[in-house]
Coordinates of C-alpha atoms and ligand atoms in Angstrom, one line a residue:
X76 CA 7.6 3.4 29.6
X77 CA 5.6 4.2 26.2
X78 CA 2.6 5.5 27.2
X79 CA 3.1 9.0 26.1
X80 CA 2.2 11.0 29.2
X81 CA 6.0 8.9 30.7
X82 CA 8.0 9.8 27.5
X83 CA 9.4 12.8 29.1
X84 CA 10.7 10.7 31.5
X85 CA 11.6 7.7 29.3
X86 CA 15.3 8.4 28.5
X87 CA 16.5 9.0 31.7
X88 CA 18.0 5.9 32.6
X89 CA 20.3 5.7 29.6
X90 CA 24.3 5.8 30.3
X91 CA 25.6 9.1 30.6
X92 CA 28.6 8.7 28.4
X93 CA 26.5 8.3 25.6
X94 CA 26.2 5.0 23.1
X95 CA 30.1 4.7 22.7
X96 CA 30.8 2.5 25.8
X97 CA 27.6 0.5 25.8
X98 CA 27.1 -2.8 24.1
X99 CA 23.5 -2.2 22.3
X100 CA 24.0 -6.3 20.8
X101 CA 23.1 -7.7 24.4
X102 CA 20.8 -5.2 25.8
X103 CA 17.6 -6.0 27.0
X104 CA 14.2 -4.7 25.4
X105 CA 13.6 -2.4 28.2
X106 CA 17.0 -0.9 28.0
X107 CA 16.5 -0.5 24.1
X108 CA 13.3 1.3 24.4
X109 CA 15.2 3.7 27.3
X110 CA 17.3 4.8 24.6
X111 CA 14.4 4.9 21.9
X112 CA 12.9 7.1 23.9
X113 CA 15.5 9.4 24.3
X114 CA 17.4 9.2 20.9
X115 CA 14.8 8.3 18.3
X116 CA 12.3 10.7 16.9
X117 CA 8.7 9.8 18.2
X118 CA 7.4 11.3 14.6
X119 CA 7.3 8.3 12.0
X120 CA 4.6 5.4 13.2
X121 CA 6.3 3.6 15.9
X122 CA 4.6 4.9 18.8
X123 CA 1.1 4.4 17.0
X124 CA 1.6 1.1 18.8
X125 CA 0.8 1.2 22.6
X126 CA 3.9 -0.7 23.0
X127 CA 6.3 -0.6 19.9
X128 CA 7.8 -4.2 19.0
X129 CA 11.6 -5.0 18.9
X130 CA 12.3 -7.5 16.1
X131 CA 15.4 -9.4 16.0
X132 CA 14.9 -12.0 13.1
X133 CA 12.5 -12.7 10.1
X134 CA 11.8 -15.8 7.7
X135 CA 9.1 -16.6 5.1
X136 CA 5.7 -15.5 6.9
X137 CA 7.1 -14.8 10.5
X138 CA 9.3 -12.3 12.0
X139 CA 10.9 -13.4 15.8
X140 CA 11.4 -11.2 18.8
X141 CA 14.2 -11.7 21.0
X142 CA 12.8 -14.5 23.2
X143 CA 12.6 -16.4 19.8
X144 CA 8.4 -16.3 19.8
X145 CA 7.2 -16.4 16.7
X146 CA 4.9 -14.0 15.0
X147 CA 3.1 -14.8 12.0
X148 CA 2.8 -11.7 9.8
X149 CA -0.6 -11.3 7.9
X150 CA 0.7 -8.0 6.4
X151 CA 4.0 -8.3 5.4
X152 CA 5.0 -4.3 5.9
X153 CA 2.2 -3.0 4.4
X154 CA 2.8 -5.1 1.1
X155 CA 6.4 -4.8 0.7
X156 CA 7.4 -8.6 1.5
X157 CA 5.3 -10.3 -1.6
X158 CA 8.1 -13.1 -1.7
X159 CA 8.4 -13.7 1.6
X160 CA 11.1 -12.6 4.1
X161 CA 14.6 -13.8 3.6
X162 CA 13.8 -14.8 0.5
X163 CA 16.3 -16.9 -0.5
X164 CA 16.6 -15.9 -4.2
X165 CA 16.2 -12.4 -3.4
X166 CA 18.8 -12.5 -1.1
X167 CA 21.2 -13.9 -3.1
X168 CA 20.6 -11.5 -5.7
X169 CA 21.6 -9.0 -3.2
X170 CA 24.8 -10.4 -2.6
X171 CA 26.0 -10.9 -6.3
X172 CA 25.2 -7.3 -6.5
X173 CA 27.1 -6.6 -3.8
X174 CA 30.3 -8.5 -5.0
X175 CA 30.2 -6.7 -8.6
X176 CA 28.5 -3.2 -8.5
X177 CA 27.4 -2.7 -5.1
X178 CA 27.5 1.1 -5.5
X179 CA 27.6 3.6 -8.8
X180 CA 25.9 7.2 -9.1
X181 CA 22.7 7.5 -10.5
X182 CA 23.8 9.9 -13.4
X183 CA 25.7 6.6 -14.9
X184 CA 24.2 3.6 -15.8
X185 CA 24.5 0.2 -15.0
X186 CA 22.7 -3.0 -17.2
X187 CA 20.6 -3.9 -14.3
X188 CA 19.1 -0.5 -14.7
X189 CA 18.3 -0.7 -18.1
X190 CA 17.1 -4.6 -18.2
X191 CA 14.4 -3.7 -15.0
X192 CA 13.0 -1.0 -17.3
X193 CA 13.2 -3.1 -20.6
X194 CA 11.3 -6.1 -18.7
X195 CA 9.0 -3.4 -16.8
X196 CA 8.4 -1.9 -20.3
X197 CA 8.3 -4.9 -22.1
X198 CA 5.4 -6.4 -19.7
X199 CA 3.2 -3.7 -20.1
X200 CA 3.4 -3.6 -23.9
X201 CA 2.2 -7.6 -23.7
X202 CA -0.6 -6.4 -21.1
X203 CA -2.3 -3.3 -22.7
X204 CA -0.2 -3.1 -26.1
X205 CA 1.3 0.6 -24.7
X206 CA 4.5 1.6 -25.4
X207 CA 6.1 3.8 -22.5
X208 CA 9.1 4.4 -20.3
X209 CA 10.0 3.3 -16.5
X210 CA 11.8 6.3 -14.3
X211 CA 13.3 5.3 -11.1
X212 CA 13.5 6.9 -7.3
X213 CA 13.2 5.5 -3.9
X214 CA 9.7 4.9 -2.1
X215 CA 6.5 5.3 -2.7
X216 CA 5.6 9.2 -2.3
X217 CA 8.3 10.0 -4.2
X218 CA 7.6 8.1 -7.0
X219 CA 4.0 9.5 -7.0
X220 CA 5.9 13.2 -6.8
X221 CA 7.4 12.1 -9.7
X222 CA 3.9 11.2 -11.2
X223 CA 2.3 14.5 -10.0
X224 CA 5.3 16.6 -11.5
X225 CA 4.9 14.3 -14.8
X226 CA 1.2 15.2 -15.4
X227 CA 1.6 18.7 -14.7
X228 CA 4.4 18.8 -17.4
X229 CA 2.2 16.9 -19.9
X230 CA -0.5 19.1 -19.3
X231 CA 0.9 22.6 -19.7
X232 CA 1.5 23.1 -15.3
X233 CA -2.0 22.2 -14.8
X234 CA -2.0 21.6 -11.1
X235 CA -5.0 20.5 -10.1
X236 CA -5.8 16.5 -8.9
X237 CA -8.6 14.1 -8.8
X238 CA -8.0 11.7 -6.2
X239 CA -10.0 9.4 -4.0
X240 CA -12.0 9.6 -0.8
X241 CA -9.7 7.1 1.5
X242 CA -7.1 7.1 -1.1
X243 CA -3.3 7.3 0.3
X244 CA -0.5 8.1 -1.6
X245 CA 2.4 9.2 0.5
X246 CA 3.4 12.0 3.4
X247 CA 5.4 14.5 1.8
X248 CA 4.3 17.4 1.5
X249 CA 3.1 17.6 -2.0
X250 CA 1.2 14.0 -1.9
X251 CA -0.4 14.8 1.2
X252 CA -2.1 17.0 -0.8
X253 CA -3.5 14.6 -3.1
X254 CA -4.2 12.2 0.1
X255 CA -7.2 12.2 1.5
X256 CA -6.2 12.7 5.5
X257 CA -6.4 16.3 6.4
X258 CA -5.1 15.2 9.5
X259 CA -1.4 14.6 7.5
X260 CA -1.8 18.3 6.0
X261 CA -3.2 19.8 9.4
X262 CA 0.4 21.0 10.8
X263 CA 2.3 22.1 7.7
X264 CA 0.2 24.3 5.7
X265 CA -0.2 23.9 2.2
X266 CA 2.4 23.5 -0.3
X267 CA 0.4 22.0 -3.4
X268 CA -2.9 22.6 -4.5
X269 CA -5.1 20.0 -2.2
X270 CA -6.7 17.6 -4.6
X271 CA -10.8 17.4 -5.3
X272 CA -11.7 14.1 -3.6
X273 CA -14.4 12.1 -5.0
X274 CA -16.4 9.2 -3.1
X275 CA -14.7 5.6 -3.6
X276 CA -17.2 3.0 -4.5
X277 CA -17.1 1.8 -0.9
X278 CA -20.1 -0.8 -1.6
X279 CA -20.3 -1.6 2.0
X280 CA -21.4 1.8 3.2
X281 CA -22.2 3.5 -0.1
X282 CA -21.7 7.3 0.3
X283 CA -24.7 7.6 -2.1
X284 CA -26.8 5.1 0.0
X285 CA -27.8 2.6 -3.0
X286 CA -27.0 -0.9 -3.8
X287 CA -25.0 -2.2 -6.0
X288 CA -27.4 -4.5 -7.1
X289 CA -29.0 -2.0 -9.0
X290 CA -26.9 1.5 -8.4
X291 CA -26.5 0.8 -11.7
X292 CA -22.7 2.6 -10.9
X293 CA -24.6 5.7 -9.8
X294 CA -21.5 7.3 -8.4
X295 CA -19.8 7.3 -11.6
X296 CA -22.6 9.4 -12.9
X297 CA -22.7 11.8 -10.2
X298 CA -18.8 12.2 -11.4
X299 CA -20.0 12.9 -14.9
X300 CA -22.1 15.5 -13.7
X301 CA -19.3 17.5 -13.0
X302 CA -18.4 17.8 -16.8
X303 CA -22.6 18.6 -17.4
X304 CA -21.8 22.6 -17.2
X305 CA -18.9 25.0 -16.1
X306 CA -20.8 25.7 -13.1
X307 CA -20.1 22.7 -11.4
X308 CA -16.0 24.5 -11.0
X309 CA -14.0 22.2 -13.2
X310 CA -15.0 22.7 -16.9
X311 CA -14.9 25.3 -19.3
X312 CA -17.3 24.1 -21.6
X313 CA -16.5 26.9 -24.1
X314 CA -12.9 25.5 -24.6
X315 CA -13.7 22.2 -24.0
X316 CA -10.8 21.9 -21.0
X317 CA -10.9 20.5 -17.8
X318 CA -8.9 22.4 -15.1
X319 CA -7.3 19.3 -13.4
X320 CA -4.3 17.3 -14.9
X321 CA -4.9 13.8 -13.5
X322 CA -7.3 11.4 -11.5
X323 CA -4.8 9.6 -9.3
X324 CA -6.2 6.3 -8.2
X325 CA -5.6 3.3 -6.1
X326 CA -6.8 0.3 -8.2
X327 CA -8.2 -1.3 -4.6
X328 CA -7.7 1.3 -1.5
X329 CA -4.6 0.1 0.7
X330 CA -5.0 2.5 3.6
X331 CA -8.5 2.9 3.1
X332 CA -9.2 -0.7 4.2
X333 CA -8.5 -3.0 0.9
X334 CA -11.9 -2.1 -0.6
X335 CA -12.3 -3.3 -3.4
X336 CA -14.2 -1.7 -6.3
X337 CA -17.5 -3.3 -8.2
X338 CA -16.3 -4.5 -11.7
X339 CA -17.2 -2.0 -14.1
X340 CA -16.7 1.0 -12.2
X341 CA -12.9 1.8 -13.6
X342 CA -14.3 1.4 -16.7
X343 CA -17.0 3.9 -16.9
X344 CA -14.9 6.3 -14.8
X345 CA -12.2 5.6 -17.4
X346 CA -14.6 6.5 -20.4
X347 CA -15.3 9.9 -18.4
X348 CA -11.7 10.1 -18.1
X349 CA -10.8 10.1 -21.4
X350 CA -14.0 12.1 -22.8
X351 CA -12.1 14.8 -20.8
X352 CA -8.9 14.5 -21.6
X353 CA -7.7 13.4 -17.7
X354 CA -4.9 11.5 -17.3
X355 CA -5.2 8.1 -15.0
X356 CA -2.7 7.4 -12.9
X357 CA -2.5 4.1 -10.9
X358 CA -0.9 4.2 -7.9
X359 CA 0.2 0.2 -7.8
X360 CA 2.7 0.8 -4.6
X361 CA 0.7 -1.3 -2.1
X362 CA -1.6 -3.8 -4.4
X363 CA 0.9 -4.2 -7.3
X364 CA 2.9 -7.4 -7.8
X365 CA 0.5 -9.5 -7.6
X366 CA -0.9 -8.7 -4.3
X367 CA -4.1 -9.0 -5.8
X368 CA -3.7 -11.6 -8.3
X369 CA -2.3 -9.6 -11.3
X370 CA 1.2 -8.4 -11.4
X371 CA -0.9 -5.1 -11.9
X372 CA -3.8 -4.8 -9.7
X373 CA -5.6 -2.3 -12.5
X374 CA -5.5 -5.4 -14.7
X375 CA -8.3 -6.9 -13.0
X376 CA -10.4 -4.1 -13.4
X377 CA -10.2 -4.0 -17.8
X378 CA -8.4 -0.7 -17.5
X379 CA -5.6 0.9 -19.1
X380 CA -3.4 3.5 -16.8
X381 CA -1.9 6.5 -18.4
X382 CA 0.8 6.6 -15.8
X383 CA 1.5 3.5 -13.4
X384 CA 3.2 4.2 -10.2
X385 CA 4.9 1.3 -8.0
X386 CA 7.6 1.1 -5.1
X387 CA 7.0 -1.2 -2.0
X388 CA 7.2 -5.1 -3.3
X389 CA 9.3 -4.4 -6.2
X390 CA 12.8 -5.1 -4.6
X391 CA 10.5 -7.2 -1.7
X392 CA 11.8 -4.8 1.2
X393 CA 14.5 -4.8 0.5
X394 CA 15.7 -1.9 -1.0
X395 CA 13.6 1.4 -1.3
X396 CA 13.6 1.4 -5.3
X397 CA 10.1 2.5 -6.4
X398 CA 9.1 4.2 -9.7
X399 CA 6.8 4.9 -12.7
X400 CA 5.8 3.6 -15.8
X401 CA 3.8 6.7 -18.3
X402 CA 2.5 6.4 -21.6
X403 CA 5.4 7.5 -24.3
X404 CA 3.9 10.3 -25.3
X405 CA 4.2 11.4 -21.8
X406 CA 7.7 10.6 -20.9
X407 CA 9.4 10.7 -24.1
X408 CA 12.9 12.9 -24.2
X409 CA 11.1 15.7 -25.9
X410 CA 8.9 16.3 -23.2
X411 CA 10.1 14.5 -20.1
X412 CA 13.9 15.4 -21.1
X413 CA 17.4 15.3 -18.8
X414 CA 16.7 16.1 -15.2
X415 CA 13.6 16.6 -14.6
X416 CA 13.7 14.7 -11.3
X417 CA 17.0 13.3 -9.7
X418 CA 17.5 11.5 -6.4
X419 CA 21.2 10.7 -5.3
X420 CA 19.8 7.3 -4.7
X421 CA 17.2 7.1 -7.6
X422 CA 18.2 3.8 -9.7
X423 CA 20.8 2.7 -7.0
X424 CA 22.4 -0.8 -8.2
X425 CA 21.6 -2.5 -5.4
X426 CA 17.7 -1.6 -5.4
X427 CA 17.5 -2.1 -9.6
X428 CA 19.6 -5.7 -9.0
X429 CA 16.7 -7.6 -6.6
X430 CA 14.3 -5.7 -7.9
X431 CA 15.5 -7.4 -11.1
X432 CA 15.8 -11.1 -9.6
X433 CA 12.0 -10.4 -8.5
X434 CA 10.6 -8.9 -11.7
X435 CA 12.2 -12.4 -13.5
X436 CA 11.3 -14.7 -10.1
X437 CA 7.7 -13.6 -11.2
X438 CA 7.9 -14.3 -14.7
X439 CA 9.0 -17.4 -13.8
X440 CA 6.3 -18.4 -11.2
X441 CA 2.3 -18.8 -11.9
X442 CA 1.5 -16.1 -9.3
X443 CA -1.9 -16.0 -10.6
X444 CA -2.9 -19.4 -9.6
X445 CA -1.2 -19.3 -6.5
X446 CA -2.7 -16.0 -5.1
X447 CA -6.3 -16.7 -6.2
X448 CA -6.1 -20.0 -4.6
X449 CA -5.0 -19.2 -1.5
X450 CA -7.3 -16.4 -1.7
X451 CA -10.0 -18.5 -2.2
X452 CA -9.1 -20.1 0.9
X453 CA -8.1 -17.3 3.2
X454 CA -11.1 -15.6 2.5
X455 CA -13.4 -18.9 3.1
X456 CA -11.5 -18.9 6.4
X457 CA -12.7 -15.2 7.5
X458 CA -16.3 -15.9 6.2
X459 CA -16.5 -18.9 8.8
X460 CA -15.3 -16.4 10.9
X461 CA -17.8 -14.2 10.1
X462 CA -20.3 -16.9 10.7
X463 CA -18.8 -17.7 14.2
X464 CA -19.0 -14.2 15.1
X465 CA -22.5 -12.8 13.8
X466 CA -22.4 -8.8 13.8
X467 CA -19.0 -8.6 14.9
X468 CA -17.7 -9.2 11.7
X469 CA -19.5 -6.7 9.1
X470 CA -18.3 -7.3 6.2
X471 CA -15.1 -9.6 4.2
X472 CA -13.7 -9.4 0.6
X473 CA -10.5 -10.3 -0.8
X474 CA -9.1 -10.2 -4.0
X475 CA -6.1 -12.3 -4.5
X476 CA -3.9 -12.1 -1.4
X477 CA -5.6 -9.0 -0.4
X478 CA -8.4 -8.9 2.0
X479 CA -10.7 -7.2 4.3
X480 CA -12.0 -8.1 7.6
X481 CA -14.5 -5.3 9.0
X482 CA -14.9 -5.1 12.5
X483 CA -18.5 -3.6 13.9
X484 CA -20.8 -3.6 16.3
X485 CA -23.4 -6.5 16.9
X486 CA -25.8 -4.9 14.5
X487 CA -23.1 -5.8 11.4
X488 CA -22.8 -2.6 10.6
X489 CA -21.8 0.2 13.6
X490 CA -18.2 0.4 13.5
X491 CA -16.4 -0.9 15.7
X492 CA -12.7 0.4 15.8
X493 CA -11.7 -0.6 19.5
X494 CA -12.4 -4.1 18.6
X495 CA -10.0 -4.3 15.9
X496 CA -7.5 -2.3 17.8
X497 CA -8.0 -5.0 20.4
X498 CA -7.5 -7.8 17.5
X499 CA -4.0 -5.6 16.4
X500 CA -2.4 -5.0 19.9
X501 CA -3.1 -8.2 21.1
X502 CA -1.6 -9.8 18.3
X503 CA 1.3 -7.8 19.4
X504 CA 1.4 -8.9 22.4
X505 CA 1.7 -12.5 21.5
X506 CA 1.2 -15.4 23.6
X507 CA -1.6 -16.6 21.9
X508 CA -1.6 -20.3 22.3
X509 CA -2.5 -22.7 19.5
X510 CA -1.3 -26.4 19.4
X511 CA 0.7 -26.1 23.1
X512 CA 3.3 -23.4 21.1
X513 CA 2.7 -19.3 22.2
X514 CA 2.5 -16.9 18.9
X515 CA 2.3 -13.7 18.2
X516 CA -0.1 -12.2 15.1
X517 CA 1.2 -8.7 12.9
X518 CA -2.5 -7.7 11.6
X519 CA -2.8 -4.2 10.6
X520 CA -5.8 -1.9 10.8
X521 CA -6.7 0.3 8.4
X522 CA -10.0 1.8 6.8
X523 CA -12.1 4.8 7.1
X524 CA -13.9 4.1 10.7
X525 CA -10.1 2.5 11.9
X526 CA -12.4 -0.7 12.2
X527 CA -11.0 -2.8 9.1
X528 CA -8.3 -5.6 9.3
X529 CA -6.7 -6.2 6.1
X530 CA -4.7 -8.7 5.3
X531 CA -1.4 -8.6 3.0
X532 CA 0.1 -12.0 3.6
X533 CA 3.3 -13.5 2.0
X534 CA 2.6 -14.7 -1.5
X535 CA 3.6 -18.0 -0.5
X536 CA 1.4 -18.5 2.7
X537 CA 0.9 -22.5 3.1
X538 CA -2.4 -23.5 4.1
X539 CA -0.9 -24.3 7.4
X540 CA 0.1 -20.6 8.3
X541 CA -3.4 -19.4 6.9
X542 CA -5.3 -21.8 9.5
X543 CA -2.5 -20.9 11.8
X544 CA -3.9 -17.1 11.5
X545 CA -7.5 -17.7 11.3
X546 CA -7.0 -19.5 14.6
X547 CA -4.7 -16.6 16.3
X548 CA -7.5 -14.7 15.3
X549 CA -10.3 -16.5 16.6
X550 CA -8.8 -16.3 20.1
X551 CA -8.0 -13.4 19.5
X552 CA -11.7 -12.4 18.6
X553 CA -13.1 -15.1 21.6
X554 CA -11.4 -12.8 24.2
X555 CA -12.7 -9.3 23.0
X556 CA -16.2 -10.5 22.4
X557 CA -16.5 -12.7 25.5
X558 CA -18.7 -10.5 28.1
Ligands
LIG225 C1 -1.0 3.3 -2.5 C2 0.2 3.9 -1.8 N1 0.9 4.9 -2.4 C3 1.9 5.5 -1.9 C4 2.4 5.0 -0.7 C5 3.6 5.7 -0.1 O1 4.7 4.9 -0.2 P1 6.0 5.1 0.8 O2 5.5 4.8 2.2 O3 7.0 4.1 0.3 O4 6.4 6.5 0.6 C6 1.8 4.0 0.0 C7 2.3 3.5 1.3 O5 1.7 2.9 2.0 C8 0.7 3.4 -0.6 O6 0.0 2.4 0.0

């Protein structure tokens, strides 16, 4: 029924009367999908899967389908569930929000509001000793619009971007432009001015074919260059001004495969940066809140952010708050003054309320300990895996509660992107048996060569569900290998 050459055909068995008379509560998963198909858009990510999943439940690191079989979730939507699903706290929060101020227009305020952005504030002055501002708006690639329309105004309209190789940082129309996919610009034209991508330091498979051993940062030099005369189409070296606003930047890449930068890198890029007058804007949505072991993932990288963008964990999923943090002299009234952005929804009560709970939950909680440990772990895990499957398994990292598993040929290096597709729909499929009970797996699969597994697991993984995963995996990997 999903392949895509039926989907024509798909809806047709759905009552003719419409929704109205049918009960959708006891349906079957083939009768659901009938209607998918004919009522639901095919154009968000759904149908990337060969067969999309029905959830009916979700708790701490699993989510259940409707025969009850659980699935344990080694992504946790992209990075949005830190804290776990149905996290009690967070939950709660929810409700007491619900009972007093469930709803008020974003052109009032509310004390929720204001305490999120004190304690957001607050935090960052302890980190880096800047004073700044938060501004509010739901998801991700709004909040980075907000960012883009930030630095443009802090910069006199400039309009042109720095942004990454394998850097993601949204889908609407103007932060495609600034992501690195033409294939999410390919059917809409252009609307902003496309960004100048520069190589990540993608150690693995170095675009500049050195080592890091001795590269010596190499890449960051060839990014200098740029600056070296006006020639090279982005300095006028008789004014001293660079045409582009902003670098925007992905402290570790989240679509791109959870690579993780050499230390050091940020900070010679950063010194470039500044020499230059460009603005840095860290894009936190999928590694901030501790996902990699910081509340900030920047902050392992010695770093200061002009402008810090975040969305995804910060209300754990459960609402789509997101926002930015920028330097004061960025985002003070005089400059950044009434209604410069404005979303109906932008600091809704509900969204600044658990997104509250959580900011205070992780003040409360060593997260630090907590994620590198069972880092530590996780990532031991994969190397044995590595080591169990010679080749197959190219390369691993983590950092924190984020890491890479990259999936090649047997020569360790050849990418192997059918392979970890295998790995993802399988886990999909479930009924993967381990200890006489049937699972399922949610990996994702991300990276360059669509050959890297990354893993975003709940914060508060036990040891139990990480060898629960590494051997979901393992079968999973014993069946695709096998010849
Ligand atoms: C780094 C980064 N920036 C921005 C976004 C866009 O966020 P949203 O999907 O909430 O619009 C994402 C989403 O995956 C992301 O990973």
């Amino acid at each position: 029924m999903n392949k895509p050459e039926l989907w024509r055909d798909a809806g047709a068995d759905v009552a003719a009367d419409g929704a109205g008379s049918v009960d959708f509560a006891s349906m079957s998963e083939d009768e659901l999908m009938a209607y998918e198909a004919k009522y639901c858009s095919w154009g968000d990510t759904v149908h990337y899967m060969e067969v999309p999943k029905i959830f009916e439940r979700c708790e701490g690191s699993f989510l259940f389908d409707g025969e009850g079989t659980p699935f344990l979730d080694l992504q946790m939507w992209h990075s949005a569930v830190n804290f776990g699903y149905a996290n009690p706290r967070l939950n709660e929060a929810t409700r007491r929000q619900l009972d007093r101020l469930p709803q008020v227009s974003s052109k009032f305020l509310h004390r929720e509001k204001i305490e999120l952005a004190t304690r957001l504030g607050q935090r960052i002055e302890r980190t880096w000793g800047m004073a700044g501002r938060a501004h509010f708006n739901v998801g991700g690639a709004q909040a980075n619009e907000d960012a883009l329309k930030l630095v443009r105004n802090a910069t006199g309209g400039k309009s042109r971007m720095f942004a990454f190789e394998g850097g993601y940082h949204g889908r609407t129309l103007g932060t495609t432009a600034i992501t690195s996919s033409y294939r999410y610009r390919r059917k809409f034209g252009a609307f902003a001015d496309r960004a100048q991508f520069v190589p990540f330091p993608y150690c693995f498979r170095c675009p500049y074919g050195k080592k890091r051993d001795d590269c010596d940062l190499y890449c960051v030099d060839q990014f200098a260059r740029l600056f070296d005369s006006e020639y090279h189409a982005v300095w006028d070296a008789k004014v001293e001004e660079c045409e582009f606003a902003a670098f925007f930047a992905e402290p570790i890449q989240g679509t791109g495969g959870y690579i993780i930068p050499p230390q050091g890198y940020f900070e010679k890029l950063k010194e470039v940066l500044e020499a230059r007058k460009i603005l840095l804007v860290d894009d936190e949505v999928q590694m901030g809140f501790y996902r990699a072991g910081k509340f900030w993932a920047m902050e392992n990288f010695n770093v200061k952010p002009d402008v810090i963008v975040f969305g995804k964990s910060l209300t754990n999923g459960l609402n789509p708050l997101s926002g930015l943090w920028a330097r004061e002299e960025l985002i003070s009234p005089d400059v950044w003054g009434a209604g410069m952005t404005h979303s109906t929804y932008s600091s809704n009560p509900m969204g600044t309320a658990v997104a509250l709970e959580n900011i205070k939950m992780m003040e409360e909680g060593d997260y630090e300990t907590m994620t590198r440990e069972k880092g530590a772990y996780f990532l031991e895990g994969l190397k044995e895996l590595q080591r169990r499957y010679p080749g197959y398994v190219g390369h691993v990292d983590g950092m924190g509660l984020a890491l890479r598993m990259e999936l090649c040929e047997a020569d360790g290096f050849t990418p192997n992107p059918k392979l970890a597709n295998e790995l993802n729909q399988g886990g999909f499929r479930g009924g993967i048996e381990v200890g006489g009970k049937r699972y399922g797996l949610v990996l994702d699969v991300g990276g360059y060569y669509k050959n890297t597994v990354v893993f975003a697991p709940n914060l508060s993984i036990t040891t139990a569900e990480i060898d629960l995963g590494l051997g979901l995996i393992d079968r999973l990997m014993a069946a695709a290998t096998r010849t």
